[in-house]
Amino acid sequence: MATSFLSDSAKRSDRIVAISLGSRTTKAVEVFRRNGSLVLKNYVVVDAPVYDKGLSSEILAPHLKSVWAALDTQTTNVVLSLGAGDSLFRLMELPPMAESELRTLLKFNSKNYLQEDLRDHIFDCRVVQQIQRVSQETDTTNGGVPPTSTVTLRTTTKARVLVGATNTSVLQIVQESARKAGLKLEQVGVSQMGPANALMATPDFVSTEAVAMVDFGFKYSTIGILCGGQLLHNRVVAIGGDKITSSLASAMNITYAAAEGLKTVALEKVQPKLEAVMTPLIDELRASINSFEGYEDKKIEHVYVSGGSARSAIIVQALEHQLMLPCRSWDPTTALVHELPGNKANDVKRDAPQLVGAVGSAMAWFNSALPQINLLAEEQEAEELRRRDPMRWGFRAAAVLVMLMFVWVALVGLRIHYAKTELASRRDDLQTLEKTSQLIASNAQKAGELEHVLSVLDRHVTNRFLWAPTLDALQYTTLSNIQIVHLSIDRNVVNYDPPRSPGRPTAPGTSTETITLNIQAKDYGENPTIDAFIEAITASPYFKQNLRNLNSVRLKDRSSAQVDPLDPSRTFVLFTIECIFRDRTL
C-alpha cells in the first residue's frame, strides 16, 4: 500500500518523535518528511523504568528525557503511545454519530457499551466504516382463518468505530511528565493501533488480502486482522514474551535467562517445548482467525509477526507449524528512507520488529488516511472552542478599540505637525519637478518603444507550444507490452526577415517553429507490436490533428532482442519512434 499524504498532514509538523511505552522496553523513532518521502533519522530501544507503587511523573519524566537525549534530536514534538497495560482498545459497532458525540456517549455509558465501568477514563473514537444491516421481521396472524405471515425488511445503520481509552490519572501523569521533560505532547495514542498502521503503510502490503497480525509484547500480545485496507478484528491477550519465557524455563527446568537464550536457537529439542508453552496464544489466534473467516467468508492469506519475540525464528516457525499458514517477521521501516547514524544502519533490520508500534504512530501522524486514536482530542477541541469564544474576542476587541482611540488622538496631533512640514517640502519638490519634466518626456518616448517590444514578446509567449496535451494524449496510446523509457523533444525555430526596399514600409518578420517528438520504448511482446504502437499514435485524434500529413510517425531506430537485466526471464526490443508536428508560425 503506497503511502499517501492528505491535505491536513501539511498543517502538522514535518518532523516528529514517536515514543511507544512498553512494560519491558520503550521504543522511539524520529521521522521527518522531505520531498514527499518519510525519512527515518534515528531510533532507540531502551529499558523501561521499573516501579512498584504505580507510574508517576517523577519516574516517567526522567525516562522520557533520557529517550529524547538518546535520539540526539532537536525537535520536541512528540507522539506517545500507551502500552496495553495502561490503555484499552476496542473495535465496536456503535450508532452513527460524530466522533465527539461518540466520546461523550462512551464516557457516560461505558458500562452499557463496553461492559466495564470506566468512569474515570478518557476516550477517543475514530469512525472507519458505515455498515448497513438488513433484518427480517415476520408478523403472523390467525383469526379463525388459515395463518398468514408478513415479512418486513428492516435496514439499520451502524458505524464501525475504533475506541481507545485510558485512565484520567495515567493521562495526567503522561502530560505532566512530557512537560517536565521539555517535550511538546502533540498526541497520545494506544500501542495496539501501531502494528495495523505500520502494516498498511508498508509498500508490499496488498490491501485486498485478508491477513492476521501478532504483535508480541512483554506482558501482552495484540492480535489483529486486516482486510480491504481496514482493521476488522482486534484483541489483546495477556500472553507475552515474559510468560512464554517463564513457561519454557519451567518446562525445561532451566533458568529464565537460559530460556530467553534458547528462544533464538533453532534446536530440535526446543521447538516442541516452545510450541507447547505457546499453545494458549496459538489457540487465541486460531479462534480469531476462525471467527473472522466464518463471519466474513474470506480466508486468511498470511500471518505477520512483530514485537521482541518476532526476532526469534523458532517462534515464527512454531506459529507457522501450528496454524498451517505462512508466518513471517516483517520490517515496518521499509516504508521509510533510512538516514541512520553509525551502526544503526546495520542493526535496524534486527531491531525493526520491535519498532512496529513507534513506526505505526509516526506513519499515522503524517498520513491521516490511517486510523488514529488521540486521547488528547477532547482537550484539544475544548481549547479550540475557548479560542473561538465570542465573549473572549469581544473583550479583546473592546480593549483594542480603547487603545486605538488613544493612538488616533496622538496621530492627529502628529499629522498636523507633519502637514506643515510637508507643505514646505512640497514647494521645493515643485521646482524640482519642473526641471525634470523634460527628462520624463524623453523617458515616455523610450517607454513606448519598450511597450512595442514587449507586445511582440508577449505574442511569442502566447503562441508557444504546450506539452501537457501531448503527454496526456500519449498515455492513451500505450500498449500492454510497450514500456516507454525516454522522451526527447527537438525544437527548431527559423526566423525570416523580409528584404527592405527604399521608400516602402518594411513588413514584419516571421518565425517558423518545427517540433519533433522522439519516443524511446521497450517492446516486451513475443510478437513485435511496434507497428501497432505506431498505428495507435497515428490514430489518436490529438496526433492526427497536430502531426504533419505525410510520413508524420516513423520508426527511427530498432535494436535486436535483448534480455531484461531486471527480469532475466523476459526479453525486449528497444526502438525509437519519431513524431513530426506541423510547422507553426509564431
Coordinates of C-alpha atoms in Angstrom, one line a residue:
M1 CA 0.0 0.0 0.0
A2 CA 1.6 3.3 -1.1
T3 CA 2.0 6.0 1.3
S4 CA -0.3 8.7 0.7
F5 CA -0.3 12.2 2.3
L6 CA -3.6 14.2 2.7
S7 CA -4.1 17.9 3.0
D8 CA -4.4 18.1 6.8
S9 CA -1.0 16.4 7.1
A10 CA 0.6 19.5 5.6
K11 CA -0.7 21.5 8.6
R12 CA 1.2 19.3 11.0
S13 CA 4.9 19.4 12.0
D14 CA 7.2 18.0 9.3
R15 CA 9.4 16.3 12.0
I16 CA 8.1 14.1 14.8
V17 CA 9.4 11.8 17.6
A18 CA 7.1 8.8 18.2
I19 CA 7.6 7.0 21.5
S20 CA 5.9 3.7 22.4
L21 CA 5.8 2.9 26.1
G22 CA 6.1 -0.8 26.9
S23 CA 6.3 -3.0 30.0
R24 CA 9.9 -4.1 29.3
T25 CA 11.3 -1.6 26.8
T26 CA 10.5 1.8 25.4
K27 CA 10.8 2.2 21.6
A28 CA 11.2 5.6 19.9
V29 CA 11.8 6.8 16.4
E30 CA 12.5 10.2 14.8
V31 CA 10.8 10.6 11.4
F32 CA 10.7 13.7 9.1
R33 CA 9.2 14.5 5.8
R34 CA 11.3 15.5 2.8
N35 CA 10.2 15.9 -0.8
G36 CA 7.1 13.7 -0.3
S37 CA 9.1 10.9 1.4
L38 CA 9.4 10.0 5.0
V39 CA 12.9 9.6 6.4
L40 CA 13.9 7.6 9.5
K41 CA 16.5 9.8 11.1
N42 CA 17.2 7.7 14.3
Y43 CA 15.7 5.1 16.6
V44 CA 16.3 3.8 20.2
V45 CA 15.2 0.8 22.2
V46 CA 15.8 1.4 25.9
D47 CA 14.8 -0.4 29.1
A48 CA 11.5 0.8 30.6
P49 CA 11.6 2.2 34.2
V50 CA 10.8 -0.2 37.0
Y51 CA 8.2 0.9 39.5
D52 CA 6.4 -0.9 42.3
K53 CA 3.9 1.7 43.6
G54 CA 2.5 2.8 40.2
L55 CA 3.6 5.1 37.5
S56 CA 4.4 8.7 38.4
S57 CA 5.8 11.8 36.8
E58 CA 8.9 11.6 39.0
I59 CA 9.7 8.2 37.3
L60 CA 8.4 8.9 33.7
A61 CA 9.7 12.4 33.2
P62 CA 13.5 11.5 33.5
H63 CA 12.8 8.4 31.4
L64 CA 11.3 10.5 28.6
K65 CA 14.1 12.9 28.8
S66 CA 16.7 10.2 28.5
V67 CA 14.9 8.7 25.5
W68 CA 14.8 12.1 23.8
A69 CA 18.5 12.6 24.6
A70 CA 19.4 9.1 23.2
L71 CA 17.7 10.1 19.9
D72 CA 20.1 13.1 19.7
T73 CA 17.3 15.2 18.1
Q74 CA 16.4 18.9 18.2
T75 CA 12.6 18.5 17.8
T76 CA 10.4 18.4 20.9
N77 CA 7.2 17.4 19.1
V78 CA 6.2 14.0 20.4
V79 CA 3.6 11.4 19.6
L80 CA 3.3 9.0 22.5
S81 CA 1.6 5.6 22.6
L82 CA 0.5 3.9 25.8
G83 CA 1.0 0.2 26.3
A84 CA -1.7 -2.4 26.6
G85 CA -1.4 -2.4 30.4
D86 CA -2.2 1.3 30.6
S87 CA -4.8 1.6 27.9
L88 CA -7.9 0.0 26.3
F89 CA -8.5 -0.5 22.6
R90 CA -11.7 -2.0 21.1
L91 CA -13.3 -2.3 17.6
M92 CA -17.0 -1.8 18.1
E93 CA -20.3 -1.2 16.2
L94 CA -22.0 2.0 17.6
P95 CA -24.8 4.3 16.5
P96 CA -23.7 6.6 13.6
M97 CA -22.7 9.8 15.3
A98 CA -20.0 12.4 15.2
E99 CA -16.8 11.3 16.9
S100 CA -17.1 14.0 19.6
E101 CA -20.6 12.7 20.4
L102 CA -19.3 9.1 20.5
R103 CA -16.7 10.1 23.1
T104 CA -19.5 11.6 25.2
L105 CA -21.7 8.5 24.7
L106 CA -19.0 6.2 26.0
K107 CA -17.9 8.5 28.8
F108 CA -21.3 8.3 30.4
N109 CA -22.4 4.9 29.2
S110 CA -19.3 2.8 29.2
K111 CA -20.9 0.0 31.2
N112 CA -23.6 -0.5 28.6
Y113 CA -21.4 -0.4 25.6
L114 CA -18.1 -1.8 26.9
Q115 CA -19.4 -4.0 29.7
E116 CA -17.0 -2.2 32.1
D117 CA -17.5 0.7 34.4
L118 CA -14.9 3.2 33.1
R119 CA -16.0 6.4 34.8
D120 CA -12.5 7.9 35.3
H121 CA -11.4 7.3 31.8
I122 CA -10.7 9.5 28.7
F123 CA -12.0 8.1 25.4
D124 CA -11.3 8.8 21.7
C125 CA -13.1 7.3 18.8
R126 CA -12.5 7.0 15.0
V127 CA -15.3 6.0 12.7
V128 CA -13.7 3.8 10.0
Q129 CA -16.8 2.5 8.2
Q130 CA -20.6 2.8 7.9
I131 CA -22.4 -0.5 7.9
Q132 CA -26.0 -1.2 6.8
R133 CA -27.6 -4.4 8.0
V134 CA -30.9 -5.8 6.7
S135 CA -33.0 -7.9 9.1
Q136 CA -36.3 -9.7 8.5
E137 CA -39.3 -9.3 10.8
T138 CA -42.2 -11.7 10.4
D139 CA -45.8 -10.8 11.6
T140 CA -48.1 -13.9 11.9
T141 CA -51.9 -13.5 12.3
N142 CA -54.6 -16.2 12.9
G143 CA -58.1 -15.0 13.3
G144 CA -60.0 -18.2 12.6
V145 CA -58.6 -18.3 9.1
P146 CA -55.6 -20.1 7.6
P147 CA -52.5 -18.5 9.2
T148 CA -50.8 -15.8 7.2
S149 CA -47.4 -14.1 7.6
T150 CA -45.9 -10.9 6.5
V151 CA -42.2 -10.4 6.2
T152 CA -40.8 -6.9 6.7
L153 CA -37.3 -6.0 5.8
R154 CA -35.7 -3.5 8.2
T155 CA -32.4 -1.7 7.5
T156 CA -30.3 -0.5 10.3
T157 CA -27.2 1.6 10.0
K158 CA -24.2 1.1 12.3
A159 CA -20.8 2.7 12.5
R160 CA -17.7 0.6 12.9
V161 CA -15.6 2.5 15.4
L162 CA -12.1 2.3 16.8
V163 CA -12.3 3.1 20.5
G164 CA -9.3 3.9 22.7
A165 CA -9.3 4.8 26.4
T166 CA -7.0 5.3 29.4
N167 CA -7.4 6.3 33.0
T168 CA -7.6 10.0 33.6
S169 CA -4.7 9.8 36.1
V170 CA -2.5 8.0 33.6
L171 CA -3.1 10.7 31.0
Q172 CA -2.3 13.4 33.5
I173 CA 0.9 11.7 34.5
V174 CA 2.0 11.4 30.9
Q175 CA 1.2 15.1 30.2
E176 CA 3.0 16.3 33.3
S177 CA 6.0 14.1 32.5
A178 CA 6.2 15.4 29.0
R179 CA 6.1 19.0 30.3
K180 CA 8.9 18.3 32.9
A181 CA 11.0 16.7 30.1
G182 CA 10.6 19.8 27.9
L183 CA 8.6 17.9 25.3
K184 CA 5.5 19.1 23.4
L185 CA 3.0 16.4 23.5
E186 CA 1.1 16.5 20.2
Q187 CA -0.9 13.3 20.5
V188 CA -1.4 10.4 23.0
G189 CA -2.5 7.1 21.4
V190 CA -2.5 3.4 22.1
S191 CA 0.2 1.0 21.0
Q192 CA -2.4 -1.6 19.9
M193 CA -3.1 0.6 16.9
G194 CA 0.5 0.8 15.8
P195 CA 1.0 -2.6 14.1
A196 CA -2.0 -2.1 11.9
N197 CA -1.0 1.4 10.8
A198 CA 2.6 0.3 10.2
L199 CA 1.5 -2.7 8.1
M200 CA -1.0 -0.7 6.0
A201 CA 1.8 1.8 5.2
T202 CA 4.3 -0.9 4.1
P203 CA 4.9 -0.8 0.3
D204 CA 4.5 -4.5 -0.3
F205 CA 1.3 -4.8 1.7
V206 CA -1.7 -5.9 -0.5
S207 CA -4.8 -4.2 0.9
T208 CA -7.2 -6.6 -0.8
E209 CA -5.8 -9.6 1.1
A210 CA -7.0 -10.8 4.5
V211 CA -4.1 -11.1 6.8
A212 CA -3.6 -11.7 10.5
M213 CA -1.1 -9.9 12.8
V214 CA 0.5 -10.9 16.1
D215 CA 2.5 -8.3 18.0
F216 CA 4.4 -9.8 20.9
G217 CA 4.7 -7.6 23.9
F218 CA 6.4 -8.3 27.2
K219 CA 3.2 -9.0 29.1
Y220 CA 0.5 -8.7 26.4
S221 CA 0.2 -9.7 22.8
T222 CA -2.1 -7.9 20.2
I223 CA -4.0 -10.0 17.6
G224 CA -5.4 -8.2 14.6
I225 CA -6.9 -9.0 11.3
L226 CA -6.8 -6.6 8.3
C227 CA -8.9 -6.9 5.1
G228 CA -9.7 -4.4 2.4
G229 CA -7.3 -1.9 4.0
Q230 CA -9.2 -1.8 7.2
L231 CA -8.8 -3.3 10.7
L232 CA -11.7 -5.7 11.1
H233 CA -10.7 -7.5 14.2
N234 CA -8.5 -6.7 17.2
R235 CA -8.0 -8.2 20.7
V236 CA -5.4 -8.2 23.4
V237 CA -4.4 -11.4 25.2
A238 CA -2.4 -11.5 28.5
I239 CA 0.3 -13.7 27.0
G240 CA 3.6 -12.1 26.1
G241 CA 7.3 -12.8 25.8
D242 CA 7.7 -12.9 29.6
K243 CA 5.1 -15.6 30.0
I244 CA 6.5 -17.7 27.1
T245 CA 10.0 -17.5 28.6
S246 CA 8.8 -18.3 32.1
S247 CA 6.8 -21.3 30.9
L248 CA 9.7 -22.5 28.7
A249 CA 12.1 -22.2 31.7
S250 CA 9.7 -24.2 33.9
A251 CA 9.1 -26.9 31.3
M252 CA 12.8 -27.4 30.7
N253 CA 13.8 -26.9 34.3
I254 CA 16.3 -24.1 33.4
T255 CA 16.8 -20.5 34.4
Y256 CA 14.9 -17.6 32.9
A257 CA 18.0 -16.2 31.2
A258 CA 18.8 -19.6 29.7
A259 CA 15.2 -20.0 28.4
E260 CA 15.4 -16.5 26.9
G261 CA 18.6 -17.5 25.0
L262 CA 17.1 -20.8 23.8
K263 CA 14.2 -18.9 22.1
T264 CA 16.6 -17.7 19.5
V265 CA 18.3 -21.1 18.9
A266 CA 16.6 -23.5 16.4
L267 CA 17.2 -26.7 18.3
E268 CA 15.0 -29.8 17.7
K269 CA 14.5 -30.4 21.4
V270 CA 13.5 -26.7 22.0
Q271 CA 10.8 -26.4 19.3
P272 CA 8.3 -29.0 20.8
K273 CA 8.6 -27.4 24.2
L274 CA 8.2 -23.9 22.8
E275 CA 5.1 -24.9 20.8
A276 CA 3.6 -26.4 23.9
V277 CA 4.0 -23.3 26.0
M278 CA 2.7 -21.1 23.1
T279 CA -0.4 -23.2 22.8
P280 CA -2.7 -20.8 24.7
L281 CA -1.6 -17.9 22.4
I282 CA -1.9 -20.0 19.3
D283 CA -5.4 -21.1 20.4
E284 CA -6.4 -17.5 20.8
L285 CA -5.1 -16.6 17.4
R286 CA -6.7 -19.6 15.7
A287 CA -10.1 -18.7 17.4
S288 CA -9.8 -15.1 16.0
I289 CA -9.0 -16.4 12.5
N290 CA -11.8 -19.0 12.5
S291 CA -14.3 -16.3 13.8
F292 CA -13.3 -13.9 11.0
E293 CA -13.3 -16.5 8.3
G294 CA -16.7 -17.7 9.3
Y295 CA -18.2 -14.2 9.6
E296 CA -16.6 -12.6 6.6
D297 CA -16.4 -15.7 4.4
K298 CA -12.7 -14.9 3.5
K299 CA -9.5 -16.8 4.0
I300 CA -6.5 -15.5 5.9
E301 CA -3.6 -15.4 3.5
H302 CA -0.6 -14.6 5.8
V303 CA 0.3 -14.0 9.4
Y304 CA 2.6 -11.1 10.2
V305 CA 4.6 -11.4 13.4
S306 CA 6.1 -8.4 15.2
G307 CA 7.4 -7.5 18.6
G308 CA 10.5 -8.6 20.5
S309 CA 9.7 -12.3 20.2
A310 CA 9.4 -11.9 16.4
R311 CA 13.1 -11.8 16.2
S312 CA 13.2 -15.5 17.1
A313 CA 12.9 -17.6 14.0
I314 CA 11.9 -20.6 16.1
I315 CA 8.8 -18.8 17.5
V316 CA 7.8 -17.8 13.9
Q317 CA 8.3 -21.4 12.8
A318 CA 6.2 -22.7 15.8
L319 CA 3.3 -20.4 14.8
E320 CA 3.5 -21.5 11.1
H321 CA 3.6 -25.2 12.1
Q322 CA 0.6 -24.9 14.4
L323 CA -1.5 -22.6 12.3
M324 CA -0.6 -24.1 8.9
L325 CA -0.4 -20.6 7.4
P326 CA 2.6 -18.6 6.1
C327 CA 4.0 -16.7 9.0
R328 CA 6.9 -14.2 8.8
S329 CA 8.5 -11.4 10.8
W330 CA 8.3 -8.1 8.9
D331 CA 10.2 -4.9 8.8
P332 CA 7.9 -1.8 9.2
T333 CA 10.8 0.6 8.3
T334 CA 10.7 -0.4 4.6
A335 CA 8.2 2.4 4.0
L336 CA 10.9 4.9 5.2
V337 CA 14.1 6.2 3.8
H338 CA 16.9 5.4 6.2
E339 CA 19.4 8.0 7.3
L340 CA 20.5 6.3 10.5
P341 CA 23.7 7.2 12.3
G342 CA 26.7 4.8 12.9
N343 CA 26.0 1.1 13.2
K344 CA 22.2 1.5 13.4
A345 CA 22.0 1.3 9.6
N346 CA 23.1 -2.3 10.0
D347 CA 21.2 -3.0 13.2
V348 CA 17.8 -1.7 12.1
K349 CA 16.8 -4.9 10.3
R350 CA 17.4 -6.8 13.5
D351 CA 15.5 -4.3 15.7
A352 CA 12.8 -3.5 13.2
P353 CA 10.1 -5.9 14.6
Q354 CA 10.3 -4.1 18.0
L355 CA 9.7 -0.7 16.3
V356 CA 6.3 -1.6 14.9
G357 CA 4.3 0.5 17.4
A358 CA 6.5 3.6 17.2
V359 CA 6.7 3.5 13.4
G360 CA 3.0 3.0 13.1
S361 CA 2.4 6.1 15.3
A362 CA 4.8 8.1 13.2
M363 CA 3.2 7.0 9.9
A364 CA -0.3 7.8 11.2
W365 CA 0.9 11.3 12.2
F366 CA 2.0 12.1 8.6
N367 CA -0.9 10.2 6.9
S368 CA -4.4 11.0 8.1
A369 CA -5.8 8.2 5.9
L370 CA -4.5 5.8 8.6
P371 CA -6.8 5.5 11.6
Q372 CA -5.6 7.3 14.7
I373 CA -6.5 7.4 18.3
N374 CA -5.7 10.6 20.1
L375 CA -6.6 10.7 23.8
L376 CA -5.9 14.4 23.8
A377 CA -8.6 15.1 21.2
E378 CA -11.3 16.1 23.7
E379 CA -8.9 18.5 25.5
Q380 CA -7.6 20.0 22.2
E381 CA -11.2 20.5 20.9
A382 CA -12.1 22.3 24.2
E383 CA -9.0 24.5 23.8
E384 CA -10.0 25.3 20.3
L385 CA -13.6 26.3 21.4
R386 CA -12.1 28.5 24.1
R387 CA -10.0 30.3 21.5
R388 CA -13.1 30.8 19.4
D389 CA -15.4 32.0 22.3
P390 CA -17.2 35.2 21.0
M391 CA -17.2 36.8 24.5
R392 CA -13.5 36.4 24.8
W393 CA -13.0 38.0 21.4
G394 CA -15.5 40.8 22.4
F395 CA -13.4 41.8 25.5
R396 CA -10.3 41.8 23.4
A397 CA -11.9 43.9 20.7
A398 CA -13.1 46.4 23.3
A399 CA -9.6 46.7 24.7
V400 CA -8.1 47.1 21.2
L401 CA -10.7 49.9 20.4
V402 CA -9.8 51.9 23.5
M403 CA -6.1 51.6 22.7
L404 CA -6.8 52.6 19.1
M405 CA -8.7 55.7 20.3
F406 CA -5.6 56.9 22.3
V407 CA -3.4 56.2 19.3
W408 CA -5.8 58.1 17.0
V409 CA -5.6 61.2 19.2
A410 CA -1.8 61.1 19.2
L411 CA -1.8 60.6 15.4
V412 CA -4.0 63.6 14.7
G413 CA -1.5 65.9 16.5
L414 CA 1.4 64.3 14.6
R415 CA -0.4 64.7 11.3
I416 CA -0.9 68.4 11.9
H417 CA 2.8 68.9 12.6
Y418 CA 3.8 66.7 9.6
A419 CA 1.3 68.6 7.3
K420 CA 3.1 71.9 7.9
T421 CA 6.5 70.3 7.3
E422 CA 5.2 68.6 4.2
L423 CA 3.8 71.9 2.8
A424 CA 7.2 73.5 2.8
S425 CA 8.8 70.4 1.3
R426 CA 6.3 70.3 -1.5
R427 CA 7.2 73.8 -2.6
D428 CA 10.8 72.7 -3.1
D429 CA 9.6 69.5 -4.8
L430 CA 7.6 71.5 -7.3
Q431 CA 10.7 73.3 -8.5
T432 CA 12.5 70.0 -8.9
L433 CA 9.6 68.5 -10.9
E434 CA 9.7 71.4 -13.4
K435 CA 13.4 70.7 -14.0
T436 CA 12.8 67.0 -14.6
S437 CA 9.7 67.3 -16.8
Q438 CA 11.8 67.3 -20.0
L439 CA 13.6 64.1 -18.8
I440 CA 10.2 62.5 -18.2
A441 CA 9.0 63.3 -21.7
S442 CA 12.1 61.6 -23.1
N443 CA 11.6 58.6 -20.9
A444 CA 8.0 58.4 -22.1
Q445 CA 9.1 58.0 -25.7
K446 CA 11.5 55.2 -24.8
A447 CA 8.7 53.5 -22.8
G448 CA 6.6 53.5 -26.0
E449 CA 9.3 51.7 -27.8
L450 CA 9.7 49.2 -25.0
E451 CA 6.0 48.5 -25.0
H452 CA 6.1 47.6 -28.7
V453 CA 8.9 45.1 -28.0
L454 CA 7.0 43.7 -25.0
S455 CA 3.9 43.2 -27.1
V456 CA 5.9 41.2 -29.6
L457 CA 7.4 39.1 -26.9
D458 CA 4.0 38.5 -25.3
R459 CA 2.6 37.3 -28.7
H460 CA 5.6 34.9 -28.9
V461 CA 4.9 33.6 -25.4
T462 CA 1.2 33.2 -26.1
N463 CA 1.9 31.1 -29.2
R464 CA 4.4 28.8 -27.5
F465 CA 4.0 25.1 -27.8
L466 CA 2.4 23.4 -24.7
W467 CA 3.4 19.8 -23.9
A468 CA 0.8 18.9 -21.4
P469 CA -1.8 18.0 -24.1
T470 CA 0.8 15.9 -26.0
L471 CA 1.8 13.9 -22.9
D472 CA -1.9 13.5 -22.0
A473 CA -2.7 12.1 -25.5
L474 CA 0.4 9.9 -25.4
Q475 CA -0.8 8.0 -22.3
Y476 CA -3.8 6.7 -24.2
T477 CA -1.8 5.2 -27.0
T478 CA 0.4 2.9 -24.9
L479 CA 0.0 -0.9 -25.3
S480 CA 0.4 -3.6 -22.6
N481 CA 3.7 -4.9 -24.0
I482 CA 5.2 -1.4 -24.7
Q483 CA 7.1 0.4 -21.9
I484 CA 8.2 4.0 -22.7
V485 CA 11.6 4.6 -21.2
H486 CA 12.6 8.0 -22.7
L487 CA 11.1 11.1 -24.3
S488 CA 13.0 13.8 -26.1
I489 CA 11.9 16.9 -27.9
D490 CA 13.7 18.7 -30.7
R491 CA 12.5 22.2 -31.3
N492 CA 13.9 24.4 -34.2
V493 CA 12.9 28.0 -34.8
V494 CA 13.7 29.6 -38.2
N495 CA 13.4 33.4 -38.3
Y496 CA 12.7 35.1 -41.6
D497 CA 13.3 38.9 -42.1
P498 CA 11.8 40.2 -45.4
P499 CA 14.1 42.3 -47.6
R500 CA 13.9 46.0 -47.1
S501 CA 13.1 48.3 -50.1
P502 CA 13.8 52.1 -50.0
G503 CA 10.8 54.1 -49.8
R504 CA 8.5 51.2 -48.8
P505 CA 7.3 50.1 -45.4
T506 CA 9.1 47.0 -44.2
A507 CA 6.8 44.1 -43.5
P508 CA 7.2 42.4 -40.0
G509 CA 9.4 39.3 -39.8
T510 CA 8.1 35.8 -39.1
S511 CA 9.3 32.8 -37.2
T512 CA 8.6 29.2 -38.1
E513 CA 8.8 26.5 -35.4
T514 CA 9.5 22.8 -36.2
I515 CA 8.7 20.3 -33.4
T516 CA 9.9 16.7 -33.3
L517 CA 9.0 14.2 -30.5
N518 CA 11.3 11.2 -30.1
I519 CA 9.9 8.3 -28.1
Q520 CA 12.2 5.5 -27.0
A521 CA 10.4 2.4 -25.7
K522 CA 10.8 -1.3 -25.0
D523 CA 8.7 -4.0 -26.7
Y524 CA 8.2 -7.0 -24.4
G525 CA 5.8 -8.8 -26.7
E526 CA 6.5 -12.2 -28.1
N527 CA 5.3 -10.8 -31.5
P528 CA 6.6 -7.3 -32.0
T529 CA 3.9 -4.7 -31.5
I530 CA 5.9 -1.7 -32.7
D531 CA 3.7 -1.2 -35.8
A532 CA 0.6 -1.4 -33.6
F533 CA 2.1 1.3 -31.3
I534 CA 2.8 3.5 -34.3
E535 CA -0.8 2.9 -35.6
A536 CA -2.2 3.8 -32.2
I537 CA -0.3 7.1 -32.2
T538 CA -1.3 7.8 -35.8
A539 CA -5.0 7.1 -35.0
S540 CA -5.0 9.3 -31.9
P541 CA -7.3 12.3 -32.5
Y542 CA -4.8 14.7 -31.0
F543 CA -1.8 13.4 -33.0
K544 CA -4.0 13.2 -36.2
Q545 CA -4.8 16.8 -35.8
N546 CA -1.3 18.1 -34.9
L547 CA 1.1 16.0 -36.8
R548 CA 2.1 16.8 -40.4
N549 CA 0.1 15.0 -43.1
L550 CA 2.8 12.9 -44.8
N551 CA 5.2 10.5 -43.0
S552 CA 4.4 12.0 -39.6
V553 CA 5.3 8.9 -37.5
R554 CA 8.2 6.8 -38.4
L555 CA 10.4 4.2 -36.9
K556 CA 13.8 5.8 -36.4
D557 CA 15.8 3.0 -34.8
R558 CA 15.3 -0.6 -33.6
S559 CA 17.6 -2.9 -31.8
S560 CA 17.7 -6.7 -31.7
A561 CA 16.0 -8.6 -28.9
Q562 CA 17.9 -8.5 -25.6
V563 CA 17.5 -9.8 -22.1
D564 CA 15.9 -7.5 -19.5
P565 CA 18.6 -7.1 -16.7
L566 CA 15.8 -6.5 -14.1
D567 CA 14.0 -9.7 -15.1
P568 CA 16.2 -12.3 -16.9
S569 CA 13.1 -14.3 -17.8
R570 CA 11.9 -11.6 -20.2
T571 CA 13.3 -10.1 -23.4
F572 CA 12.6 -6.8 -25.1
V573 CA 13.3 -4.9 -28.3
L574 CA 14.5 -1.3 -27.9
F575 CA 13.2 1.0 -30.5
T576 CA 12.8 4.8 -31.2
I577 CA 9.8 6.4 -32.9
E578 CA 9.9 9.9 -34.4
C579 CA 6.8 12.1 -34.5
I580 CA 7.0 15.2 -36.6
F581 CA 4.4 18.0 -35.9
R582 CA 3.1 20.5 -38.4
D583 CA 5.2 23.7 -38.8
R584 CA 3.9 26.5 -36.7
T585 CA 4.2 30.2 -37.4
L586 CA 4.9 32.2 -34.3

